[in-house]
XYZ file of C-alpha atoms in Angstrom:
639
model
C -2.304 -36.442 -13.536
C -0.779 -33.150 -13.408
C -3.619 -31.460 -14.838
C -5.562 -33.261 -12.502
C -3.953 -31.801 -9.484
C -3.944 -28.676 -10.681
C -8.312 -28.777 -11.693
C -7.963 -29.554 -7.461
C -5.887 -26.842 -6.649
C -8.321 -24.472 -8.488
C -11.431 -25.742 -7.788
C -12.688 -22.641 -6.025
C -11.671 -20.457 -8.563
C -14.846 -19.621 -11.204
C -12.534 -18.464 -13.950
C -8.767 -18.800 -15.831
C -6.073 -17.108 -12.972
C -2.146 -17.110 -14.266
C -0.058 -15.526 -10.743
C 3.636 -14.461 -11.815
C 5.924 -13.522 -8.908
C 6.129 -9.899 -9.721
C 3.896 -7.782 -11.474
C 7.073 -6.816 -13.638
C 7.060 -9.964 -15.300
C 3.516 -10.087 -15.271
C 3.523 -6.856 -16.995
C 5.577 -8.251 -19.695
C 3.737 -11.431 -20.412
C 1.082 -9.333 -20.787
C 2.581 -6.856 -23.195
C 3.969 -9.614 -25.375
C 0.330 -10.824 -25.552
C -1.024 -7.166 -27.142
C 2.498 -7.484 -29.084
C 1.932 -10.542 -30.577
C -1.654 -9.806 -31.490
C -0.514 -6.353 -33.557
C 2.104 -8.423 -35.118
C -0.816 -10.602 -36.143
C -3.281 -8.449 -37.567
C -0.098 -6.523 -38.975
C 1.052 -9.605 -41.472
C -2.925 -10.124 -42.268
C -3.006 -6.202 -43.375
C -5.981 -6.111 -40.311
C -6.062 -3.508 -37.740
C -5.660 -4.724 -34.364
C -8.746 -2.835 -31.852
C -7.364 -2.708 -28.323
C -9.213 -1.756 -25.093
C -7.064 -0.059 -22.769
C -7.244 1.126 -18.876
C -5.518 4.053 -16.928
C -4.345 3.357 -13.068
C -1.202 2.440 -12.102
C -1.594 -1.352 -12.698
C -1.211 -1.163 -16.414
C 1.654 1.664 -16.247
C 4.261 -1.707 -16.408
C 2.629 -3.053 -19.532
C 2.801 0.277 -20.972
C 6.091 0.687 -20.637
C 7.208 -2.555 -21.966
C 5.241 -2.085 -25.261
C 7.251 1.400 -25.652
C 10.143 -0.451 -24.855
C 9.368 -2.679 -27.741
C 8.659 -0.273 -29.947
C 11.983 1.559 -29.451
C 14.592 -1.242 -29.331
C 11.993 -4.436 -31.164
C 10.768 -2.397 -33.721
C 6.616 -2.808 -32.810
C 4.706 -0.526 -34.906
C 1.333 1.189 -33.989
C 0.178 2.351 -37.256
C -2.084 -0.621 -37.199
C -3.442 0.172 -33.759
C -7.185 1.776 -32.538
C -7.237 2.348 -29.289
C -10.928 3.169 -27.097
C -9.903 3.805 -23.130
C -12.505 2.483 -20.638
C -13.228 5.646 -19.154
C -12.722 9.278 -18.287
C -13.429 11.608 -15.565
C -16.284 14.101 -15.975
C -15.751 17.061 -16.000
C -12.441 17.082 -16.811
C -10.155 18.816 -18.931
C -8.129 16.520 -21.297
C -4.834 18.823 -20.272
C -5.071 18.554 -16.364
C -2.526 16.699 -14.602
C -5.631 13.842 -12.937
C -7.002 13.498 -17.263
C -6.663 9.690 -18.076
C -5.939 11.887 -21.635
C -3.152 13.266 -20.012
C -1.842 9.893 -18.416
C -2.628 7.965 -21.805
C 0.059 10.166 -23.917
C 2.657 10.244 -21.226
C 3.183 6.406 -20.402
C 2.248 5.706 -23.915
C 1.173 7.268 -26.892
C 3.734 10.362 -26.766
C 6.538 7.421 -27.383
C 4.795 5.094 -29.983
C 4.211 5.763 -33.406
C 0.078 5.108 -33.162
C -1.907 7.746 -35.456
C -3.604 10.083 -33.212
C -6.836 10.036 -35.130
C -7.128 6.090 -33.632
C -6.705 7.017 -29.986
C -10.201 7.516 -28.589
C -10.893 8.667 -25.038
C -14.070 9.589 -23.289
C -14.805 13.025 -23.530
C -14.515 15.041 -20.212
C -15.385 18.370 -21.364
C -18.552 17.786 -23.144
C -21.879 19.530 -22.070
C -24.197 17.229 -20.089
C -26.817 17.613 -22.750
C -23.730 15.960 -25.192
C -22.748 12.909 -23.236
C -25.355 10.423 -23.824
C -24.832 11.128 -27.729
C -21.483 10.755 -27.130
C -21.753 7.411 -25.658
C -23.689 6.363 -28.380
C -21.322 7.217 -30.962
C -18.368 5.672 -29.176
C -20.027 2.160 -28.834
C -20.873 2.434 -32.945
C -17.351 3.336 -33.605
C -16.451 0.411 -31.733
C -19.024 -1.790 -33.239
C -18.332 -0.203 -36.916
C -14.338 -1.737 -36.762
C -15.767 -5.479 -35.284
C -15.261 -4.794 -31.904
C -12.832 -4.983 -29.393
C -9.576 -7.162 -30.223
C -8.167 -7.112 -26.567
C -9.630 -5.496 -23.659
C -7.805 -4.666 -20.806
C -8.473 -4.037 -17.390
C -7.563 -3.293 -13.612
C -9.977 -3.682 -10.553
C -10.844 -1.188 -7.698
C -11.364 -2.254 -4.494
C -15.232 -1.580 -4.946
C -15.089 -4.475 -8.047
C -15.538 -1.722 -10.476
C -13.892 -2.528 -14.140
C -13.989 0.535 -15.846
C -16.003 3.199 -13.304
C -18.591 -0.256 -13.719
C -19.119 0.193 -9.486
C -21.081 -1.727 -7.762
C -25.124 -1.835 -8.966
C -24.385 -1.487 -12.588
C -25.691 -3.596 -15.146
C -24.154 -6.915 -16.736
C -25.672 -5.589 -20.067
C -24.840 -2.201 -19.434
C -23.212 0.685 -22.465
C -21.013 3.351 -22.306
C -22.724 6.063 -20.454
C -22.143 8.467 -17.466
C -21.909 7.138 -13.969
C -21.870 8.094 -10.182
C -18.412 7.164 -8.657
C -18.628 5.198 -5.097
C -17.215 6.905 -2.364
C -14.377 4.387 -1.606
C -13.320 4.979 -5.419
C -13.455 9.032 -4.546
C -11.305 8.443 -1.673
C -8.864 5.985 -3.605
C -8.220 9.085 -5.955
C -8.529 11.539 -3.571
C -4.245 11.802 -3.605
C -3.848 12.388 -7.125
C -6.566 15.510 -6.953
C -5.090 16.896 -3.517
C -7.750 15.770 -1.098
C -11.426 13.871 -1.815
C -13.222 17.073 -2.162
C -11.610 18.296 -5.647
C -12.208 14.269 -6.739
C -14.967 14.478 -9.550
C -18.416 12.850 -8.322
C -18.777 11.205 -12.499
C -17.314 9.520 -14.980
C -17.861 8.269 -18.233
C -17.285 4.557 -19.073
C -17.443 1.823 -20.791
C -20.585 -0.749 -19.788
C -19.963 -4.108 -18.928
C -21.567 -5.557 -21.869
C -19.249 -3.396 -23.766
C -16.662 -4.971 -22.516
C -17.967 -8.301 -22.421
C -17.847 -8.169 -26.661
C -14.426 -7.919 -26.574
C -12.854 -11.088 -28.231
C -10.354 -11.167 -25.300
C -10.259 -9.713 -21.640
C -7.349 -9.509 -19.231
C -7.880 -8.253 -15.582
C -4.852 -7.303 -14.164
C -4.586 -7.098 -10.297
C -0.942 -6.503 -8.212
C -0.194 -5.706 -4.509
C -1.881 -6.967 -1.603
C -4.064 -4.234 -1.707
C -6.344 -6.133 -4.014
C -6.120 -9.446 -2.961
C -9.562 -9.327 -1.089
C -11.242 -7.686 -4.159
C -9.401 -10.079 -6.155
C -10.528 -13.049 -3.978
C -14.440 -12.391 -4.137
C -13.842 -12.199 -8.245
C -12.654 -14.770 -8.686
C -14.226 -17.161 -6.000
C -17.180 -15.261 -5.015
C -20.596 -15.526 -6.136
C -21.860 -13.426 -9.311
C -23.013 -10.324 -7.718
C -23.732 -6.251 -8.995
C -22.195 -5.973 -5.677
C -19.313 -6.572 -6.960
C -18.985 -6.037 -10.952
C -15.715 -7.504 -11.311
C -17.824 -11.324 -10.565
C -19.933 -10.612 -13.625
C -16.638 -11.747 -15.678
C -17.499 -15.438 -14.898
C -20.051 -15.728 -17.571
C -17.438 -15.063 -20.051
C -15.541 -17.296 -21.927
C -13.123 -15.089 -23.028
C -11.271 -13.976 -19.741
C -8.004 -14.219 -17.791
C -6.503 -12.864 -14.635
C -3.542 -12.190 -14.522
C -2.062 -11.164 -10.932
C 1.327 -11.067 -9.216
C 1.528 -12.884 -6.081
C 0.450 -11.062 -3.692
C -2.698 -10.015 -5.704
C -2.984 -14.063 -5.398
C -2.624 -14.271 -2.096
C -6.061 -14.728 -0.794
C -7.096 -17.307 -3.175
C -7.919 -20.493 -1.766
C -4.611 -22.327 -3.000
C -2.232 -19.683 -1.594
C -4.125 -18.754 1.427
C -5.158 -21.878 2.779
C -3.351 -24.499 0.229
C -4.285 -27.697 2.732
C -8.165 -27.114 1.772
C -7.262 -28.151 -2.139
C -4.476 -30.488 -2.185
C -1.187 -32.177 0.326
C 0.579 -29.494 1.380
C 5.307 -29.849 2.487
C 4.552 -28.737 5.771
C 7.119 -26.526 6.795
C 7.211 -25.002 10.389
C 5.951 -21.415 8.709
C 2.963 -22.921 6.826
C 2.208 -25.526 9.855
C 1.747 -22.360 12.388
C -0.735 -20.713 9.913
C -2.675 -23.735 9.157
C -3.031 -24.315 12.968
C -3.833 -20.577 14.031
C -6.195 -20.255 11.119
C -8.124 -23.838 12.094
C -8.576 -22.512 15.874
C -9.818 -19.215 14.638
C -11.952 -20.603 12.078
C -14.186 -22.804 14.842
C -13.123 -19.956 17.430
C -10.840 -22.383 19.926
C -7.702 -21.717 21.563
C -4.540 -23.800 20.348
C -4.437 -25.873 22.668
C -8.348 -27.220 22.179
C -7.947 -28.496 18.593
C -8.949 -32.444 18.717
C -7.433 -34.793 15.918
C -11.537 -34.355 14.942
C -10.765 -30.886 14.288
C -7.939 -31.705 11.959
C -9.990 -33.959 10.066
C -13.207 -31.818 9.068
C -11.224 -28.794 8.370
C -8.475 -30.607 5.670
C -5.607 -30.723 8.108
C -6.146 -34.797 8.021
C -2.506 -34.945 6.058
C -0.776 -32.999 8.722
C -2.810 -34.874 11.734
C -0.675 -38.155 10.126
C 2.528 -37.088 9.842
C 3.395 -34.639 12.387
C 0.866 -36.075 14.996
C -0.130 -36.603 17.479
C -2.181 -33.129 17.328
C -1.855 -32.308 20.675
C 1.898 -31.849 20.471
C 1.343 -30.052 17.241
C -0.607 -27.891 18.773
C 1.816 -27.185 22.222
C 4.470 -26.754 19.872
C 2.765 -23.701 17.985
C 1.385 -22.294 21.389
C 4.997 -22.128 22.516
C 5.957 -20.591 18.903
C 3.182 -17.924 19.188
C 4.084 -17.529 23.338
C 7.683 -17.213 22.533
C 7.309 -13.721 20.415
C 5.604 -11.866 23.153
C 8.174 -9.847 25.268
C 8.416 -6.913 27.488
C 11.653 -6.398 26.706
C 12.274 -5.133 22.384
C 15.140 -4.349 23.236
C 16.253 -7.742 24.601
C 16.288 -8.610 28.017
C 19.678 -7.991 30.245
C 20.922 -11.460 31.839
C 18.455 -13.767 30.787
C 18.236 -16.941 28.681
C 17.472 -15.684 25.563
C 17.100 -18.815 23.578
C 13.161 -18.348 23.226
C 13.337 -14.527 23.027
C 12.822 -12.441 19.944
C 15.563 -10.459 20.379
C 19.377 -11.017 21.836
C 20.315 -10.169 25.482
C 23.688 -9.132 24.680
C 24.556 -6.004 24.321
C 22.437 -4.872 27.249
C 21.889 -1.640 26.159
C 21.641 -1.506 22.270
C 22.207 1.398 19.733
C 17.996 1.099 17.966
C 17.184 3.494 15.075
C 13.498 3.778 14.518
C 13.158 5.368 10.641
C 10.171 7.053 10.475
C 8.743 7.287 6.931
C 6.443 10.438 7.840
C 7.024 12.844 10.680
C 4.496 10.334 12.733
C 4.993 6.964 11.754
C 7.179 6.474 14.747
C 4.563 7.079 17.482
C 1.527 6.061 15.601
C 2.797 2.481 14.501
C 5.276 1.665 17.704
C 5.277 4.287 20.321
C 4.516 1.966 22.743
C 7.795 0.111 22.049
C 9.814 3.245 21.037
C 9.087 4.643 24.643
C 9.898 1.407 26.223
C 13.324 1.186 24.710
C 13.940 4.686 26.056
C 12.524 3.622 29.437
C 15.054 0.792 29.484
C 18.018 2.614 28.728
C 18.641 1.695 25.007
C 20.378 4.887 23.208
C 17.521 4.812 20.900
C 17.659 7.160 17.878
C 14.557 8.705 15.715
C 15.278 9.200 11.781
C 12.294 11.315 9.988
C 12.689 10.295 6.001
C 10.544 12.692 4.747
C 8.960 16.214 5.464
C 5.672 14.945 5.345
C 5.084 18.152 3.627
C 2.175 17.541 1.618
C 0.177 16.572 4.171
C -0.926 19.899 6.003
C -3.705 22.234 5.306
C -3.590 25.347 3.619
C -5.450 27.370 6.486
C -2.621 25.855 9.179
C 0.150 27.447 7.039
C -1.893 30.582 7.839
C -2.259 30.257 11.059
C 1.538 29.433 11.681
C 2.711 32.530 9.521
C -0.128 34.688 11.304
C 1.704 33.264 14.756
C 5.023 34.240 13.612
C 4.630 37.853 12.568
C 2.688 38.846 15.612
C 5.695 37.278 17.725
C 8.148 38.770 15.513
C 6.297 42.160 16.026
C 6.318 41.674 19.632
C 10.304 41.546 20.240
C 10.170 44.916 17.969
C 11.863 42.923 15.082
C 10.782 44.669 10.760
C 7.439 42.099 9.855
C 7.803 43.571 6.402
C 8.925 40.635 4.050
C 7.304 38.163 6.714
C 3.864 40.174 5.718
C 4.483 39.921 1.954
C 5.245 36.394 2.317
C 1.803 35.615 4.019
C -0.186 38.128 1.978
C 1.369 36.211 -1.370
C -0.071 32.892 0.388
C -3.133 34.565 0.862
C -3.119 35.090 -2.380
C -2.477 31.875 -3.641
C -4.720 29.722 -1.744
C -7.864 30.604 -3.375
C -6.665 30.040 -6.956
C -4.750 27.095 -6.540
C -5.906 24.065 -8.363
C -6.518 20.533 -7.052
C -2.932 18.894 -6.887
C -1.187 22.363 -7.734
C 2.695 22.546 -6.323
C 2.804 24.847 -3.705
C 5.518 27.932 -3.622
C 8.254 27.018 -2.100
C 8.215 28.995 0.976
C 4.559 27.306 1.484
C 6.068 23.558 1.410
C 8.799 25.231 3.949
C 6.263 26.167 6.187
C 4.688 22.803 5.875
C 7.385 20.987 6.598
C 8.378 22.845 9.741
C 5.033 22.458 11.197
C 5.548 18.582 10.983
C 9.056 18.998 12.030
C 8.628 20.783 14.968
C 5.477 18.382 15.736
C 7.578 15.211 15.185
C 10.423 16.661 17.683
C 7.862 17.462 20.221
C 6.598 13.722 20.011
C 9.987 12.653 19.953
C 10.584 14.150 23.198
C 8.105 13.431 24.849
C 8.986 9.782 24.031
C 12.326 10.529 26.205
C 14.751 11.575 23.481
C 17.020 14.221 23.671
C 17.264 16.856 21.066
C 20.945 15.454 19.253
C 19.147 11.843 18.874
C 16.197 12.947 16.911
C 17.093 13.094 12.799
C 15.749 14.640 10.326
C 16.390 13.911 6.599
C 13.982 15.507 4.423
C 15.310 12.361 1.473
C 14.961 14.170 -1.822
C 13.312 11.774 -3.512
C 9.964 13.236 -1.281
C 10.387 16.840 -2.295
C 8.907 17.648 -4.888
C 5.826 19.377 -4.020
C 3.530 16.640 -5.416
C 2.049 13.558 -4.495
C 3.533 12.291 -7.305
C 7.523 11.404 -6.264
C 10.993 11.347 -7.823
C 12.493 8.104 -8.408
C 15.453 7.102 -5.710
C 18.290 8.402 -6.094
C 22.432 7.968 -5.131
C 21.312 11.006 -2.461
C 18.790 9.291 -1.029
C 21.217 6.449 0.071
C 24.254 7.977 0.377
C 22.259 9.669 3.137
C 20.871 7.070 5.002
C 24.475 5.058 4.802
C 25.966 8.175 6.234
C 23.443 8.374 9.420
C 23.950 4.370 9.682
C 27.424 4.573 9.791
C 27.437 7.690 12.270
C 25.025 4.985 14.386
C 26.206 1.784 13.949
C 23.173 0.420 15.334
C 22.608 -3.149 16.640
C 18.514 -2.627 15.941
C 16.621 -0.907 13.154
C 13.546 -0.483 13.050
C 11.923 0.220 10.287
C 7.912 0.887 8.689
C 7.554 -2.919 6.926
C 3.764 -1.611 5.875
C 3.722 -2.232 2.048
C -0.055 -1.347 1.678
C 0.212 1.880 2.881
C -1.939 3.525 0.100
C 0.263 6.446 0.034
C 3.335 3.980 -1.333
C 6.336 6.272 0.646
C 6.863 3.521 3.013
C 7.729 1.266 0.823
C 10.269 3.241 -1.175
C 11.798 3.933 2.694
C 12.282 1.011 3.458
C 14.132 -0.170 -0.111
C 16.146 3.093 0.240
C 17.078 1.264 3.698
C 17.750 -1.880 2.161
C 20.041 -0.216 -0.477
C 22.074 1.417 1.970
C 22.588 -1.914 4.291
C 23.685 -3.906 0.846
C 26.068 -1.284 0.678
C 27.570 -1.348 3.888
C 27.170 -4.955 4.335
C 30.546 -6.952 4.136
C 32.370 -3.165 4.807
C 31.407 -2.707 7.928
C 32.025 -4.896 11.198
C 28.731 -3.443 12.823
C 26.336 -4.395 10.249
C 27.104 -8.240 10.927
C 25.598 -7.593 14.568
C 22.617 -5.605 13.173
C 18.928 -6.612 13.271
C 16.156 -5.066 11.086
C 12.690 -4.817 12.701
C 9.542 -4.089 10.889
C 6.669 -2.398 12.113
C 3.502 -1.702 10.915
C 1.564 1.461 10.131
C -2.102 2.769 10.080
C -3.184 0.697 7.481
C -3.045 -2.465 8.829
C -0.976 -5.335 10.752
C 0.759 -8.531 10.642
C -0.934 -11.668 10.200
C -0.637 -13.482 13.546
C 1.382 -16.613 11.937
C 3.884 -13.808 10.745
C 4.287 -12.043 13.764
C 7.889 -12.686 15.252
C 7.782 -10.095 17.823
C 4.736 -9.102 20.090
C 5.418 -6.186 22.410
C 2.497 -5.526 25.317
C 1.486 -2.492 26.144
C -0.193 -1.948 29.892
C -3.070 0.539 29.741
C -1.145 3.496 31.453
C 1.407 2.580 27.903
C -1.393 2.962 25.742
C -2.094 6.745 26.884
C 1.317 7.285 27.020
C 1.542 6.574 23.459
C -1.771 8.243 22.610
C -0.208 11.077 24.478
C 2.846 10.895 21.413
C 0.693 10.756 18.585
C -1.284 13.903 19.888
C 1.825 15.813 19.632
C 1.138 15.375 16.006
C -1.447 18.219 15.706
C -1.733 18.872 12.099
C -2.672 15.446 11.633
C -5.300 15.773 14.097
C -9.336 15.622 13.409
C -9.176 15.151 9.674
C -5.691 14.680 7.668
C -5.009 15.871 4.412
C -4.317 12.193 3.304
C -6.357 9.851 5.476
C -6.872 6.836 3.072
C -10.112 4.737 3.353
C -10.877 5.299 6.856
C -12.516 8.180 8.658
C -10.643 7.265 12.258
C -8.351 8.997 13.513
C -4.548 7.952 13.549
C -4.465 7.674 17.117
C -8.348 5.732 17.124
C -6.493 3.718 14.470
C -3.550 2.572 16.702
C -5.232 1.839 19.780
C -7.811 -0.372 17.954
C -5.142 -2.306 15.975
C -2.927 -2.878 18.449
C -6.392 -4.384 21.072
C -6.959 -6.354 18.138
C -3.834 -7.640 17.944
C -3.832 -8.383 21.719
C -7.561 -10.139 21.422
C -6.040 -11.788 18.795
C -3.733 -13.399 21.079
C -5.811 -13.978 23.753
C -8.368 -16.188 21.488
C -5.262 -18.310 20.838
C -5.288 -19.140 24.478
C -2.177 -16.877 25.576
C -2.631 -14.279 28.188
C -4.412 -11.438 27.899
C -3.266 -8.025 27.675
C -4.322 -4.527 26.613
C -2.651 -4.128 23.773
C 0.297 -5.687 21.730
C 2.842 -3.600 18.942
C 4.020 -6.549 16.536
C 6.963 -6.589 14.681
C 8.832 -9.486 12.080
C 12.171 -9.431 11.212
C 14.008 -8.592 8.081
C 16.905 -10.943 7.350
C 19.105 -8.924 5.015
């Protein structure tokens, strides 16, 4: 019976899917697996052939089969390795060289023979490479073939640099990279530009030989991809579908890489769902979106032909389901974030009492603040909240080259006009000079470059700050250490980077916090803000009175937004509020036009906000609640 429910469950899903709750300990299920086969081929005196990927989603399984190795004693000696892929051209010693990522998370700590790690070629002549692609599928053909391949997904579908259009029979050969994958990369090589236009990789039918495949998906990032993989129709639109026709394959995802699937996503389509009040509000907002009706529409009929029979019975009848979600969803919306003074507050997000609250809005980035809630962060000033601004990072590596020129060029001609000695300022901007032109993609600038950089953005988030109605002593910057280090690539947290925060929390002692809740940002800062956050409230928590009386807000940023079932707080903005706010974020001039780090979408920050926060707003209004402008949404954080 079991097995029976769960062949339901599944039924949309076209091939094997295991979903762990973090990708930690799917990381280690899957290292275990490639563990358990060397053991294997070790006590039949066979070597074990392994397929392995670069990216960040395999980085956990690497490090769990080092950790093996060290402490569990997991010899390599039996191991041949052939990566997927390489970037061409590329040198096998730059910093972006899946050579150079292969030996640090894993063969510089194993004891594998270096003449059985093989690795596209990136330096070969063009007149070399199909040759070379030849000889790499016999060498994998001469040993039997692949053992275990693994793999991650791009949001494209591409396994391997497979993107969209190739082949299901296709070799190892060199490829054209799609311009979303470019743009995916384009942090690790310092902008899109310096991101190489080919690769070499493995074919699909290459990989289909192996005897076993894992894909490996995590974040929420690839849930969509990972939804039309696995439940989509077989497509060279997406090359990840072409999997299906093996019979060799598994999935393996964390939750959130699962989240899209049918079972997760909308569970009441494949089996009886415990309808609790969450899961009851998104079943009922996704059925009146689905045949486009507001809440309080839905018929019983409705419920029945869209699988919502089960909750029709028990909780009916469906018209006071559905009042009772239209007053959930009507309930968030408020004019007032930073609760309203003298009112009933029993069906208001937030608390009337105090009247006039201590709010701390961390900003991951110099502009987070404005972009994602400067609506709201000008309407708590309006109000009369003592409303604070905390800027977690310099934001440093994300201003041009040519506006550090600029800036310096500015400085020495006012520095010459008050009759004040130019001469190291001059030195300092002719060694920039200098160093612009030769520096390589991803190259750490000087360090009087990255100051530069970071007081552009500084004095750019202080004018924004101000002109949201803040004065000077409530704006906070605290340039977190973890952030500076030149690189895209950042430190792991550290006691500074909460010992900090605690000490601006307890200077503070606010009753709100608001803080940047967007996980997906591709960027990943705003996630480590927020745990740094976290880790500083667990601390504090139980030691101080204030923290008891203490909400945490989260907002969202560029990316995207909260689902509408999730939203807990829905802040309209009037139209004048929306230029106001657009106003804010144009402060923000080195992020202006074209950022250094714009992720996978050409609008502008500002185009960004107004459109999600409309959508949000039409979002709303389909519902059947009233229309507005534009809404800011927010959920809370119980910590």
């Amino acid at each position: 019976m079991a097995r029976l429910n769960l062949l339901e469950e599944t039924r949309y899903e076209k091939l094997p899917v295991s979903v762990y709750s973090n990708q930690h300990e799917a990381s280690v299920a899957v290292a275990n697996r490639i563990a358990d086969l060397i053991r294997s081929k070790q006590a039949k005196g066979e070597k074990a052939v392994l397929g392995l990927a670069t990216g960040v989603t395999p980085i956990g399984v690497y490090a769990e089969l080092v950790r093996q190795h060290k402490e569990a004693g997991l010899s390599f000696k039996n191991v041949i390795t052939f990566n997927l892929d390489e970037y061409y051209p590329m040198k096998p010693t730059a910093q972006q060289s899946y050579v150079t990522f292969m030996y640090d998370n894993l063969f510089s700590h194993i004891d594998i023979e270096k003449d059985n790690v093989h690795i596209p070629d990136g330096t070969l002549d063009k007149d070399e490479v199909v040759a070379f692609c030849l000889a790499y599928e016999k060498q994998i053909e001469e040993l039997g073939g692949l053992d275990l391949q693994i793999l991650g997904i791009g949001r494209t579908g591409h396994i391997g640099f497979n993107e969209p259009g190739s082949a299901p029979n296709s070799g190892t050969r060199m490829v054209t990279l799609d311009d979303l994958t470019r743009r995916d990369a384009a942090r690790d090589f310092g902008g899109k530009a310096d991101v190489p236009t080919k690769a070499i990789t493995m074919g699909i039918g290459t990989i289909f030989k192996a005897r076993e495949i894992i894909l490996m998906a995590w974040s929420k990032k690839k849930a969509p991809i990972i939804k039309k993989a696995v439940e989509g129709e077989i497509s060279g639109d997406v090359p990840a579908t072409y999997l299906q026709l093996s019979q060799h394959v598994e999935f393996v995802l964390d939750a959130d890489a699962a989240s899209e699937l049918t079972r997760f996503d909308t569970p009441w389509l494949v089996k009886d769902c415990v309808w609790d009040s969450q899961l009851k509000k998104k079943a009922v907002i996704w059925l009146a979106n689905e045949i486009n009706k507001p809440v309080l529409k839905l018929t019983e009929e409705d419920y029945n032909n869209h699988g919502m029979a089960q909750l029709a019975v028990e909780q009916g009848p469906v018209y006071n389901i559905n009042i009772d979600i239209f007053n959930q969803i009507q309930h968030t919306i408020t004019g007032w974030p930073g609760g309203k003074p003298d009112a009933d507050d029993s069906q208001r997000p937030e608390r009337a009492l105090p009247a006039k609250k201590r709010s701390i809005i961390f900003s991951p980035h110099p502009d987070d603040d404005v972009i994602s809630m400067g609506g709201t962060f000008i309407r708590l000033v309006d109000q009369g909240h003592d409303v604070h601004v905390a800027y977690q990072t310099s934001g440093n590596t994300a201003v041009w080259d040519d506006d550090v020129l600029r800036y310096m060029e500015f400085a020495i001609d006012f520095t010459k006009s008050i009759g004040e000695d130019t001469a190291h300022l001059q030195k300092s901007y002719e060694d920039m000079r200098a160093f612009f032109p030769t520096k390589q993609p991803n190259e750490i600038d000087t360090q009087e470059i990255r100051n530069v950089k970071g007081f552009i953005r500084k004095t750019e988030a202080i004018s924004g700050a101000r002109y949201a109605g803040l004065q000077d002593d409530h704006i906070h910057f605290m340039a977190l250490p973890f952030y500076e280090t030149g690189k895209t690539k950042k430190n792991s947290v550290g006691e500074e980077d909460i010992q900090l925060t605690i000490d601006l929390l307890q200077k503070i002692k606010p009753q709100q916090i608001f803080a940047a809740g967007d996980f997906a940002d591709p960027n990943g800062t705003h996630l480590v803000c927020f745990k740094i956050i976290l880790a500083a409230l667990d601390r504090l928590k139980g030691k101080e009175a204030w923290v008891e009386d203490c909400w945490l807000w989260m907002y969202r940023g560029a990316w995207h937004e909260f689902e509408t079932y999730e939203i807990e707080m829905a802040v309209p903005l009037s139209p004048q509020e929306v230029i106001r706010k657009r106003n804010a974020i144009f402060k923000h001039q080195s992020q202006k036009d074209t950022p250094v780090f714009p992720g996978d979408d050409a609008r502008e920050f500002w185009v960004r906000a107004e459109d999600r926060t409309r959508d949000t707003a039409q979002r709303y209004d389909r519902l059947g609640l009233a229309e507005y402008e534009a809404m800011e949404a927010f959920v809370r954080y119980k910590f």
